Tab-separated table of C-alpha atoms in Angstrom:
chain	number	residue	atom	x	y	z
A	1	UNK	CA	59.071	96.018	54.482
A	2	UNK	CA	58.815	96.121	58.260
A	3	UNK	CA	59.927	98.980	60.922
A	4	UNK	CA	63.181	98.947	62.014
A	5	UNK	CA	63.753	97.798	65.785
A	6	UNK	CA	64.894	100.622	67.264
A	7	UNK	CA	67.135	99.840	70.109
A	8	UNK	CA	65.752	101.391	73.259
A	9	UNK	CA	67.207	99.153	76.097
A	10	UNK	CA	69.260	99.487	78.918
A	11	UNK	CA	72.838	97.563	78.521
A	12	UNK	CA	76.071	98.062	81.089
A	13	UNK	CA	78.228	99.840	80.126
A	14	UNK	CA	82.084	99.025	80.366
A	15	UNK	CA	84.371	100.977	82.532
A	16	UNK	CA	85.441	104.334	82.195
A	17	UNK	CA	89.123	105.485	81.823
A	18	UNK	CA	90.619	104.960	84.782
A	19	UNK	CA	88.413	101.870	86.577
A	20	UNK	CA	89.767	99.181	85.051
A	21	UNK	CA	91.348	96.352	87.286
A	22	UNK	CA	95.049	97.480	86.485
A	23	UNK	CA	94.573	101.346	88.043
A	24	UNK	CA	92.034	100.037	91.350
A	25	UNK	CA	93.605	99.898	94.094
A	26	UNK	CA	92.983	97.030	96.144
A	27	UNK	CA	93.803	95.906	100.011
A	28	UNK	CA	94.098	93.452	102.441
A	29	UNK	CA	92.700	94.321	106.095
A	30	UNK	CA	93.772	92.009	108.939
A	31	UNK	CA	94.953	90.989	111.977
A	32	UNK	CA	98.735	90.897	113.291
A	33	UNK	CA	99.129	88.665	116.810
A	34	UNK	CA	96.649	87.381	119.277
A	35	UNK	CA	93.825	89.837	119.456
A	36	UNK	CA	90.565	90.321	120.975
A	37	UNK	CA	87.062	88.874	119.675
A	38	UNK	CA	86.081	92.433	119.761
A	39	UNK	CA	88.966	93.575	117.533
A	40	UNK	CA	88.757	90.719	114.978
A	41	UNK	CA	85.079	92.344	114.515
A	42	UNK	CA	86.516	94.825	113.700
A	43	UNK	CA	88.379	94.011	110.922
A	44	UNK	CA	85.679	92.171	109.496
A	45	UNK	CA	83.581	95.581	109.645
A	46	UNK	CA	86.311	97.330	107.987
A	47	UNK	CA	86.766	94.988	105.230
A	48	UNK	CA	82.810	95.710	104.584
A	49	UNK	CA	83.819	99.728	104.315
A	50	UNK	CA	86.380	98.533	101.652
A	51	UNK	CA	84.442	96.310	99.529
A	52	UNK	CA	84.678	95.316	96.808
A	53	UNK	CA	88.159	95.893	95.973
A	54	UNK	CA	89.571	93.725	99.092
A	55	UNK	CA	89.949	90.607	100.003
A	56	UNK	CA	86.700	89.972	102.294
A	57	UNK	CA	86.778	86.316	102.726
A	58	UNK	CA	90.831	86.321	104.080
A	59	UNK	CA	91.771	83.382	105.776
A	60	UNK	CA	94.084	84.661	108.392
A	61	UNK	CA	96.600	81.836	109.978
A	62	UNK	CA	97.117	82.482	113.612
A	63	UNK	CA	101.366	81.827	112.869
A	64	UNK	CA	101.203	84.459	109.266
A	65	UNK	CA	103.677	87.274	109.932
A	66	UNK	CA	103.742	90.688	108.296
A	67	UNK	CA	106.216	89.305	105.671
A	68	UNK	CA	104.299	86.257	104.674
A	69	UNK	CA	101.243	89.435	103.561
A	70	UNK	CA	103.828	91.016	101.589
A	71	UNK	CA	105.471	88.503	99.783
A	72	UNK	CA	102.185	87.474	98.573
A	73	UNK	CA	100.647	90.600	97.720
A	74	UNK	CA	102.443	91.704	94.535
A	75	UNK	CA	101.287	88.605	92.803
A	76	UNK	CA	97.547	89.604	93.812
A	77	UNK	CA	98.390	93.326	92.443
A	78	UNK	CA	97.543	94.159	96.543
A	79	UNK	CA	98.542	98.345	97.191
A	80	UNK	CA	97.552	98.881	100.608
A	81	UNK	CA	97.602	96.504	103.840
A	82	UNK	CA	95.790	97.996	106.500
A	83	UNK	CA	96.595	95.642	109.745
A	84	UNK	CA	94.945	96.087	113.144
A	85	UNK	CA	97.496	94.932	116.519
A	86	UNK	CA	96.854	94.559	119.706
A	87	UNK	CA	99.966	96.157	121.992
A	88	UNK	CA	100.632	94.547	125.436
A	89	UNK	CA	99.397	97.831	126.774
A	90	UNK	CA	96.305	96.818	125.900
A	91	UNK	CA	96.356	99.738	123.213
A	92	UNK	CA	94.615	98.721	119.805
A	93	UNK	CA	96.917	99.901	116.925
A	94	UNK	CA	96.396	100.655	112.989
A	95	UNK	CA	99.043	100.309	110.584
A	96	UNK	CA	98.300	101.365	107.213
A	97	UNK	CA	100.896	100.362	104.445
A	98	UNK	CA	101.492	101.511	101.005
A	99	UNK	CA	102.958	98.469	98.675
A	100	UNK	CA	105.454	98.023	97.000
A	101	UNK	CA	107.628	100.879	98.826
A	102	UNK	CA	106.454	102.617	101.410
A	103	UNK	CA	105.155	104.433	103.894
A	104	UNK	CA	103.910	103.159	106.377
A	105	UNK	CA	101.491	104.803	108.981
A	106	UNK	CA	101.041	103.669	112.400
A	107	UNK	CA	97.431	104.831	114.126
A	108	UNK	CA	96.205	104.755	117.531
A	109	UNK	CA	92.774	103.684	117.462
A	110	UNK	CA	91.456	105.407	120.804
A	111	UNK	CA	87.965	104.500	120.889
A	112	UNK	CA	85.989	102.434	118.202
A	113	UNK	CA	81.708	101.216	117.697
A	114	UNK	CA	80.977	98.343	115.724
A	115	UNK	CA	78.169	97.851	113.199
A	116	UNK	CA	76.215	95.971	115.705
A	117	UNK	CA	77.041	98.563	118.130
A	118	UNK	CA	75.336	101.120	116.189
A	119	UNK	CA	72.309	99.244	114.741
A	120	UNK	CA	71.201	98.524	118.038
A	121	UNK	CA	71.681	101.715	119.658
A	122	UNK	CA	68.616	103.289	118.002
A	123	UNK	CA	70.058	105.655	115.780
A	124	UNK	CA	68.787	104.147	112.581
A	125	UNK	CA	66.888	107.591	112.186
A	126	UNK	CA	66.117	107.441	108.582
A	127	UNK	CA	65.504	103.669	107.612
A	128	UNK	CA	66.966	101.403	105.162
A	129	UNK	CA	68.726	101.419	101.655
A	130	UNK	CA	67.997	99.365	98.814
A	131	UNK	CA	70.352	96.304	98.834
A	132	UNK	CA	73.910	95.725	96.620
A	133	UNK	CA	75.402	99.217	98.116
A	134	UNK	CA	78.681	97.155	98.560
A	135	UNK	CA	78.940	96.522	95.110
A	136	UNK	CA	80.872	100.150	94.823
A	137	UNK	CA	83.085	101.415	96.947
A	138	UNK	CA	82.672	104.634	98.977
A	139	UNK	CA	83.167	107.855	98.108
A	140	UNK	CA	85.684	109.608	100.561
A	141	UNK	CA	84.685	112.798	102.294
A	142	UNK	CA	88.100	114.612	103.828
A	143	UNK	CA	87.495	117.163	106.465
A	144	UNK	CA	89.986	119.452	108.374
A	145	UNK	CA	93.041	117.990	106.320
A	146	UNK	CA	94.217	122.086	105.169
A	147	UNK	CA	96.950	123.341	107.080
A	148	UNK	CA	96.219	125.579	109.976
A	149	UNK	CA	95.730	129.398	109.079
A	150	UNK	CA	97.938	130.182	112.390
A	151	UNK	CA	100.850	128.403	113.792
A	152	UNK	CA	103.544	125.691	112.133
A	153	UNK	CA	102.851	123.564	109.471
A	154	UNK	CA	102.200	119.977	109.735
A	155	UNK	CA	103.152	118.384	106.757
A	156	UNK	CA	101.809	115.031	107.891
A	157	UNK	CA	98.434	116.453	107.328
A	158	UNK	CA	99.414	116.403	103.502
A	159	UNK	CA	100.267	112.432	103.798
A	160	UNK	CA	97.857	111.463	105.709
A	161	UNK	CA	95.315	113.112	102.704
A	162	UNK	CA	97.648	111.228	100.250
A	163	UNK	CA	97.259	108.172	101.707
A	164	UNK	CA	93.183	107.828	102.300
A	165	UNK	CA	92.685	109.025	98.730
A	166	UNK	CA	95.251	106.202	97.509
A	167	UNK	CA	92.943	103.638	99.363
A	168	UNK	CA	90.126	104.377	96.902
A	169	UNK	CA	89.993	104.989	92.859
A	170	UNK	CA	88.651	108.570	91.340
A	171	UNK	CA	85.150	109.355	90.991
A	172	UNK	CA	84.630	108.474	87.909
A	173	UNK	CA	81.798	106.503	88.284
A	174	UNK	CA	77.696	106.513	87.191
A	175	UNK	CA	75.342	108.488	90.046
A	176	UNK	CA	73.229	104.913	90.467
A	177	UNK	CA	76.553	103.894	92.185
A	178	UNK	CA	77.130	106.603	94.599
A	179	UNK	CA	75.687	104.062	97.373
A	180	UNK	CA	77.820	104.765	100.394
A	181	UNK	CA	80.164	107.877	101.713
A	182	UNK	CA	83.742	107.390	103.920
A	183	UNK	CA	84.083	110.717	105.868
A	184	UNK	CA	87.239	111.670	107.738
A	185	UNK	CA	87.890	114.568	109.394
A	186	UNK	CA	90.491	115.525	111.390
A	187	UNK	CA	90.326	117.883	114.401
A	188	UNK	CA	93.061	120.634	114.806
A	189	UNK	CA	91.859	121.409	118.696
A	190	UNK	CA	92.382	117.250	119.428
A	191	UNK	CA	94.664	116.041	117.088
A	192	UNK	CA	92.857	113.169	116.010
A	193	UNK	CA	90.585	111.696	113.088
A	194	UNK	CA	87.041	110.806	112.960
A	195	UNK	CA	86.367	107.631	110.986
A	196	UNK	CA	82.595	107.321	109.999
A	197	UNK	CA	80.698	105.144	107.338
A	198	UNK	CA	77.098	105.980	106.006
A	199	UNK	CA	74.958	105.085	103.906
A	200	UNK	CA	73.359	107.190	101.198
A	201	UNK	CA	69.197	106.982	101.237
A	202	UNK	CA	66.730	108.428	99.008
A	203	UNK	CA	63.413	109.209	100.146
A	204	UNK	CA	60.116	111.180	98.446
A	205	UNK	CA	60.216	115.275	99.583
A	206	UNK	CA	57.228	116.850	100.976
A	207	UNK	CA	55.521	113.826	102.414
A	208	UNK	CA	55.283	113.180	106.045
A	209	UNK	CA	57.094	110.424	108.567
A	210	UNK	CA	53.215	108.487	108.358
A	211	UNK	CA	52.614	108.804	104.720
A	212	UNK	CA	56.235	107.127	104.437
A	213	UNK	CA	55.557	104.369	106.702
A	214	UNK	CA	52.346	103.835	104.754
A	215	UNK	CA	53.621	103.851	101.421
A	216	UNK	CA	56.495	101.225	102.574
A	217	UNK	CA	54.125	99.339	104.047
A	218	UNK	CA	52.157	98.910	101.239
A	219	UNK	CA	54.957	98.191	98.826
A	220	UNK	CA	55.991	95.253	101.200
A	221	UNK	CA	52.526	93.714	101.067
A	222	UNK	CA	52.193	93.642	97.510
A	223	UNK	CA	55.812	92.000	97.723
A	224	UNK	CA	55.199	89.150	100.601
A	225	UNK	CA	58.598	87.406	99.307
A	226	UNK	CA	60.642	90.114	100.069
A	227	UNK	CA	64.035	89.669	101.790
A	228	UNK	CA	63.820	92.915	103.288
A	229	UNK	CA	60.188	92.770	104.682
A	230	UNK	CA	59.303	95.867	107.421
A	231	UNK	CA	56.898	95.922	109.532
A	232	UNK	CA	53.241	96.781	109.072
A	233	UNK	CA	51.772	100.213	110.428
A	234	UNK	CA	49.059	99.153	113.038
A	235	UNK	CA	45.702	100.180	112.955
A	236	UNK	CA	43.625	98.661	114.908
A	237	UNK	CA	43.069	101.636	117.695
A	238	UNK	CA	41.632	103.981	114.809
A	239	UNK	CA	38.480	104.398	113.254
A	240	UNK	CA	39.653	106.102	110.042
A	241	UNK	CA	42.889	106.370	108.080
A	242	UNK	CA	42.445	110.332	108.881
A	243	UNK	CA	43.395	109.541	112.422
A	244	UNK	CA	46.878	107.962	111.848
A	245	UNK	CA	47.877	110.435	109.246
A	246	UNK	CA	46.399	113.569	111.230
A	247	UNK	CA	47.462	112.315	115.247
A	248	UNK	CA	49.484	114.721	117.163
A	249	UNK	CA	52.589	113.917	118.950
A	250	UNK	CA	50.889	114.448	122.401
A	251	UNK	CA	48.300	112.290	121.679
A	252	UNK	CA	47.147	109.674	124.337
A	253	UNK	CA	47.475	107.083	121.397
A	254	UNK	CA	50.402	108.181	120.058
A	255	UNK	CA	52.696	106.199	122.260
A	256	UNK	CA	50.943	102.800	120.272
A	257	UNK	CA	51.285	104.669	116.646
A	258	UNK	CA	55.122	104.479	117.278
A	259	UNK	CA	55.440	101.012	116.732
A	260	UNK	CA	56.742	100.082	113.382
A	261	UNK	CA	58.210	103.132	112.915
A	262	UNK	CA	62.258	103.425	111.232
A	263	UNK	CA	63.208	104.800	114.690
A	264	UNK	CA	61.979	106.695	118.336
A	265	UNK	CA	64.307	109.533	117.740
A	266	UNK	CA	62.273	111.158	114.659
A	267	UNK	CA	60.361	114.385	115.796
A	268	UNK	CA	57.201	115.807	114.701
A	269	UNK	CA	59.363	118.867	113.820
A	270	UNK	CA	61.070	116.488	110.955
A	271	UNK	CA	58.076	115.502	109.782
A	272	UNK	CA	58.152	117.892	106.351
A	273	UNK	CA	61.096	117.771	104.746
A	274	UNK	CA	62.707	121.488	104.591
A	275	UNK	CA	64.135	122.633	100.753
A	276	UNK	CA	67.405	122.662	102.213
A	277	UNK	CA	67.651	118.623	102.009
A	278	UNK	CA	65.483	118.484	98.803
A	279	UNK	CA	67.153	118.242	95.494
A	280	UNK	CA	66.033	116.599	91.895
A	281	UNK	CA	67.742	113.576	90.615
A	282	UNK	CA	70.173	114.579	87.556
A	283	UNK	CA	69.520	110.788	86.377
A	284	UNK	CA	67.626	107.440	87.618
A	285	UNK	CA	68.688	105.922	90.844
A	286	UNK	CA	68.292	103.067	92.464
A	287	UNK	CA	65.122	102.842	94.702
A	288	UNK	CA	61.241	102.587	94.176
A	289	UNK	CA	60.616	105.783	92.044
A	290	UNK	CA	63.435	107.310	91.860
A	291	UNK	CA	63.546	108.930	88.491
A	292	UNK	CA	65.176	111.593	86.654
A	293	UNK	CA	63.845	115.114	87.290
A	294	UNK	CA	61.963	113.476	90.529
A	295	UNK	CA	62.434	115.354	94.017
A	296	UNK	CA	63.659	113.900	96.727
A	297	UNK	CA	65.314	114.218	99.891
A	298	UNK	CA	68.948	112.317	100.257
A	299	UNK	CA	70.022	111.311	104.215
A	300	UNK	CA	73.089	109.417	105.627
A	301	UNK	CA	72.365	106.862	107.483
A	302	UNK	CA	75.641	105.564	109.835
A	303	UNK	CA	75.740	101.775	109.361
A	304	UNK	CA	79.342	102.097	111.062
A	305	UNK	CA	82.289	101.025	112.175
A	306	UNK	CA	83.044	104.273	114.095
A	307	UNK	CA	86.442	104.646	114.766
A	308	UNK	CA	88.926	107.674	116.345
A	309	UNK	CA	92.707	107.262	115.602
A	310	UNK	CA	95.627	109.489	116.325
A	311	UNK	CA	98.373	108.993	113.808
A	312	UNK	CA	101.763	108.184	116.617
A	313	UNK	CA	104.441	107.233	113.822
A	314	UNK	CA	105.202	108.090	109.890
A	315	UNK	CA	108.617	105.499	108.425
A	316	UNK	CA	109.707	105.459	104.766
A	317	UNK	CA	109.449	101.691	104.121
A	318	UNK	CA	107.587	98.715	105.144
A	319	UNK	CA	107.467	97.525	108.973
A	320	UNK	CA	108.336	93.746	108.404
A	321	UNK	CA	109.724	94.009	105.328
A	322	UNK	CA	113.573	92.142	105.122
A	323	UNK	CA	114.879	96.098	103.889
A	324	UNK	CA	113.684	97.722	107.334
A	325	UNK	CA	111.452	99.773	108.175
A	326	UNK	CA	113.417	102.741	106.898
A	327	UNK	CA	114.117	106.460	108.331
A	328	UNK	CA	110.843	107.634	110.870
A	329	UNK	CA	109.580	110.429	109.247
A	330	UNK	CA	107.287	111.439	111.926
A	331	UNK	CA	107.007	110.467	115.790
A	332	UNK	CA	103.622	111.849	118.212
A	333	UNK	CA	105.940	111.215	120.863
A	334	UNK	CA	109.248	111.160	119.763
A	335	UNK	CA	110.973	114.425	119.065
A	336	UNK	CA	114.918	114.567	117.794
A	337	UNK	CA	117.225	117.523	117.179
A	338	UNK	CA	118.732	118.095	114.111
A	339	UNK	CA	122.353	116.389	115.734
A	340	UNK	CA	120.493	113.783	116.916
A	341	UNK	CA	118.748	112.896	113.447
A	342	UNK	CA	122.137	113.094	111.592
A	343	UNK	CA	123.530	110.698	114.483
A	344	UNK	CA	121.442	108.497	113.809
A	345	UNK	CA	120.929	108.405	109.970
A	346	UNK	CA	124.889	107.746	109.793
A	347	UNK	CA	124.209	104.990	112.058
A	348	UNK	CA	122.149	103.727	109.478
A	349	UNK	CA	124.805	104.338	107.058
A	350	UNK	CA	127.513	102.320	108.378
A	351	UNK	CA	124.677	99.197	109.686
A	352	UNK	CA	123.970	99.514	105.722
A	353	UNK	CA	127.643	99.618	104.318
A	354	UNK	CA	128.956	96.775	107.259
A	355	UNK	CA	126.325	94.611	105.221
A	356	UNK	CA	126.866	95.216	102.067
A	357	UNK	CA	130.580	94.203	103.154
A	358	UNK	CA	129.438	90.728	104.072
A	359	UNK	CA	127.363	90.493	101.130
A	360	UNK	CA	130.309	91.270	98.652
A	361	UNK	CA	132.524	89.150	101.055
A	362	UNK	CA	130.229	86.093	100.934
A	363	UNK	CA	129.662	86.713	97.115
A	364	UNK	CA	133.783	86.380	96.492
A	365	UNK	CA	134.232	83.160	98.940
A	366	UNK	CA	131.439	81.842	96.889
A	367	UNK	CA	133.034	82.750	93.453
A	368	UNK	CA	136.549	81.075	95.005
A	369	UNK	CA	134.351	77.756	96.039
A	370	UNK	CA	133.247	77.617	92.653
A	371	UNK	CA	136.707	77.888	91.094
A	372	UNK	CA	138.334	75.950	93.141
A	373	UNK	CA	135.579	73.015	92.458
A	374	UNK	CA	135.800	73.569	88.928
A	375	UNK	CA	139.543	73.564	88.903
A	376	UNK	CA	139.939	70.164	90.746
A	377	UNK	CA	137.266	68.815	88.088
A	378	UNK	CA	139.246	70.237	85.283
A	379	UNK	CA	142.450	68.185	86.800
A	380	UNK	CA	140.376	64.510	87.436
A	381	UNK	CA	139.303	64.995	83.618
A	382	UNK	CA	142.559	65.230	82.434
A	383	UNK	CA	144.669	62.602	84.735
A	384	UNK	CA	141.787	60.053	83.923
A	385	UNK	CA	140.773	59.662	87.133
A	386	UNK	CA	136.817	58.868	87.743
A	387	UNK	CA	135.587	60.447	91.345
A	388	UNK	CA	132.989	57.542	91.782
A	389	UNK	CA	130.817	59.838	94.426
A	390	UNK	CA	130.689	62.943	92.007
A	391	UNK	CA	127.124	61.874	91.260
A	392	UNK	CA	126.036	61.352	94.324
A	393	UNK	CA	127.935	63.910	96.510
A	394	UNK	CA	127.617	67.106	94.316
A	395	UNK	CA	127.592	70.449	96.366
A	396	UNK	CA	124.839	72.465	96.463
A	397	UNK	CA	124.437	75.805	94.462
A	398	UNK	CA	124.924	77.956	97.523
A	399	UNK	CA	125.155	81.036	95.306
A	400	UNK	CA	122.383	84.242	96.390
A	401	UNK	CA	122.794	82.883	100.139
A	402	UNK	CA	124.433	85.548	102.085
A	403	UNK	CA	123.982	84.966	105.146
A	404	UNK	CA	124.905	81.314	105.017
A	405	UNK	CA	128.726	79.931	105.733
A	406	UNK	CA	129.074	77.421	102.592
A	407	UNK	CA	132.015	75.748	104.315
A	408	UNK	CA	129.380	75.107	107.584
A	409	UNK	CA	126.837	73.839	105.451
A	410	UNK	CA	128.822	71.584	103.275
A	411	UNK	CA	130.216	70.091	106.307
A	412	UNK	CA	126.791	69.230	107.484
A	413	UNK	CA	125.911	67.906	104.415
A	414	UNK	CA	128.504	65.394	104.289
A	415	UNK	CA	127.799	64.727	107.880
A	416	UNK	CA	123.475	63.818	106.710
A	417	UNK	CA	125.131	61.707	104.032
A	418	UNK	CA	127.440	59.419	106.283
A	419	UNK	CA	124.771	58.680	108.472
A	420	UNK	CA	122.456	57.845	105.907
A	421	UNK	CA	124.397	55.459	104.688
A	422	UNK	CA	124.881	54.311	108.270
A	423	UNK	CA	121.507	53.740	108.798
A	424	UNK	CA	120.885	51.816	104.879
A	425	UNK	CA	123.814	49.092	106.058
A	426	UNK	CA	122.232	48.772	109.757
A	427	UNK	CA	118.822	47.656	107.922
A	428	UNK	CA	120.579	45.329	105.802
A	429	UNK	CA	122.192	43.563	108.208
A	430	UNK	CA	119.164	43.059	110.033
A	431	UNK	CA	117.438	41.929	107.119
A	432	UNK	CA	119.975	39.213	106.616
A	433	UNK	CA	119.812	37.544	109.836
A	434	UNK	CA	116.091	37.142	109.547
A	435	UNK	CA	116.416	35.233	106.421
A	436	UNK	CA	119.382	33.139	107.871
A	437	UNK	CA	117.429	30.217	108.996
A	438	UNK	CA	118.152	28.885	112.768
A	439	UNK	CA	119.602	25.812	113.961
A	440	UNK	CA	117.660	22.707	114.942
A	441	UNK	CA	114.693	24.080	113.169
């Protein structure tokens, strides 16, 4: 009898409580109004930070209002809209949106960098990640969100934490997927919050910046069909490979040695890895070599957008939602005394009970309409009398429609009708002269 098969191979495994589709939240990032090229960037770039649960391929139509978004997004089990503005101060604006309720959190972005921006500004200091690290989201980093040791509290600091944690599920998830990091951090001396996206790298400990660029090379030769190919170390100035590896910064031939490298703004100094940014691998991750119980040294690398908001306004509800807005919760600018506040909240009161008026005043000359028609129907039935356009002519069912006068729109009803009919008998007359052969022909 033959050996059992033991089964020794590597299968996925299904999602952990808490990841399925039901409890992820997902979003839609876009653009409200006529905005710059620049800006519309933007939200592309941003819709990369919250991949995969968004909506990356959005086809925005230059007429779609806020509502149209949220009448669409319950059926798409959508929880957060984040929608960048353009003000005609020239100010760019963030309004972050919690579905199906509320709130809703108006930023002011004061200065943001691209992903271009930063890939070609030279600060790609530590080199590249494998591919697929948008196949997970991020794992969000909060910084400065506690409430200050000395002076008032700000309990917007609390929401604000709320909120960003909302955008993204629980880490719940496998180490092979921790691929990227979201840090925020918010500055008590400025008032506003940082906005950074990196990208987690793994690279062997103890080995120099040359050795690297060796190794990498070497992998990409014996790979020519690589997607990701790097560029070759060049050595054609030395005699040995003892004089790449062993060449001191202030060499004469250093400044040629620098070509190929990940980037000009690596030292000498970082040439060892310290212990401090060393630590072993609990399990297997993704990368050449990267095994359990290995040593390596983990970096961030900023792949960007960079952005710098200052939150200006805090409402209950949804801005563009038919309920309003709701009560502000909290204004930058905007600063009302407790009088004030209760002035205006029973404002809101009696805009609220004047309209629930109409409604329940609309809602009974409705209910009389239908009576009345129901009544005269009742009578015809009885007296034997045959309404030869009750067909044709039936009202409409005007019921739900508040804000509509049924008497208006019945009249112009009847009104489409009559000239309809109008129009049918001017056709036929016309028709019958052309058949009506003429004289002396």
């Amino acid at each position: 009898m033959g050996k059992q098969r033991r089964k020794n191979r590597t299968h996925l495994k299904g999602p952990t409580k808490g990841e399925t589709e039901e409890n992820v939240p997902k979003s839609f990032v876009i653009k409200s109004g006529h905005v710059t090229k620049s800006i519309s960037q933007l939200v592309r770039d941003t819709r990369k930070i919250m991949e995969p649960n968004t909506a990356s391929r959005l086809r925005e139509r230059p007429n779609a209002r806020l509502r149209d978004y949220l009448t669409i997004a319950p059926s798409l089990k959508v929880t957060h809209l984040l929608a960048f503005t353009l003000t005609d101060a020239a100010n760019v604006h963030l309004r972050v949106a919690r579905f199906p309720q509320g709130p809703t959190m108006t930023f002011r972005v004061q200065k943001y960098s691209l992903m271009k921006d930063l890939f070609n500004s030279g600060l790609r200091n530590i080199g590249r990640s494998p591919a697929g690290e948008y196949r997970n989201p991020p794992l969000l980093v909060l910084n400065g969100f506690q409430q200050p040791q000395d002076g008032p509290a700000l309990p917007q600091l609390r929401l604000m934490s709320t909120m960003f944690q909302g955008l993204f599920p629980p880490i719940q998830s496998a180490l092979p997927t921790f691929r990227r990091v979201l840090l925020i951090s918010y500055s008590h001396v400025t008032g506003c919050i940082s906005f950074r996206h990196f990208t987690i790298t793994v690279r062997p400990h103890g080995v120099s910046r040359r050795v690297r660029k060796l190794l990498s090379s070497t992998s990409t030769s014996a790979n020519p069909t690589s997607s990701r190919s790097r560029k070759t170390v060049d050595l054609s100035n030395t005699d040995d490979i003892a004089d790449y590896l062993l060449r001191r910064a202030g060499s004469e031939t250093s400044g040629a040695s620098t070509a190929g490298y990940d980037s000009a703004s690596e030292t000498e100094a970082s040439e060892a890895e310290s212990d401090t940014n060393a630590i072993e691998l609990p399990e297997d991750y993704v990368g050449r070599g990267n095994k359990k119980g290995e040593r390596k040294a983990v970096r961030l690398v900023e792949t960007g957008p960079r952005m710098e908001w200052r939150l200006i306004k805090v409402v209950e509800g949804l801005v563009g939602s038919k309920k309003g807005e709701g009560e502000t919760v909290f204004h930058e600018f905007v600063h009302k005394s407790a009088k004030e506040a209760n002035a205006q909240a029973q404002a809101h009161e009696e805009r609220r009970k004047a309209k629930e008026a109409r409604r329940a005043e609309q809602a009974a000359n409705v209910a009389r309409k239908k009576a009345e028609k129901a009544k005269k129907k009742g009578k015809a039935v009885d007296d034997g009398e045959e309404d030869e356009d009750s067909d044709s002519e039936e009202e409409p069912d005007i019921e739900g429609l508040s804000d509509i006068d049924p008497e208006e729109e019945l009249e112009k009803l009847r009104e489409r009708k009559i000239e309809e009919r109008m129009r049918m008998m001017r056709m036929m007359m016309i028709g019958e002269r052309m058949l009506v052969p003429e004289k002396g022909m």
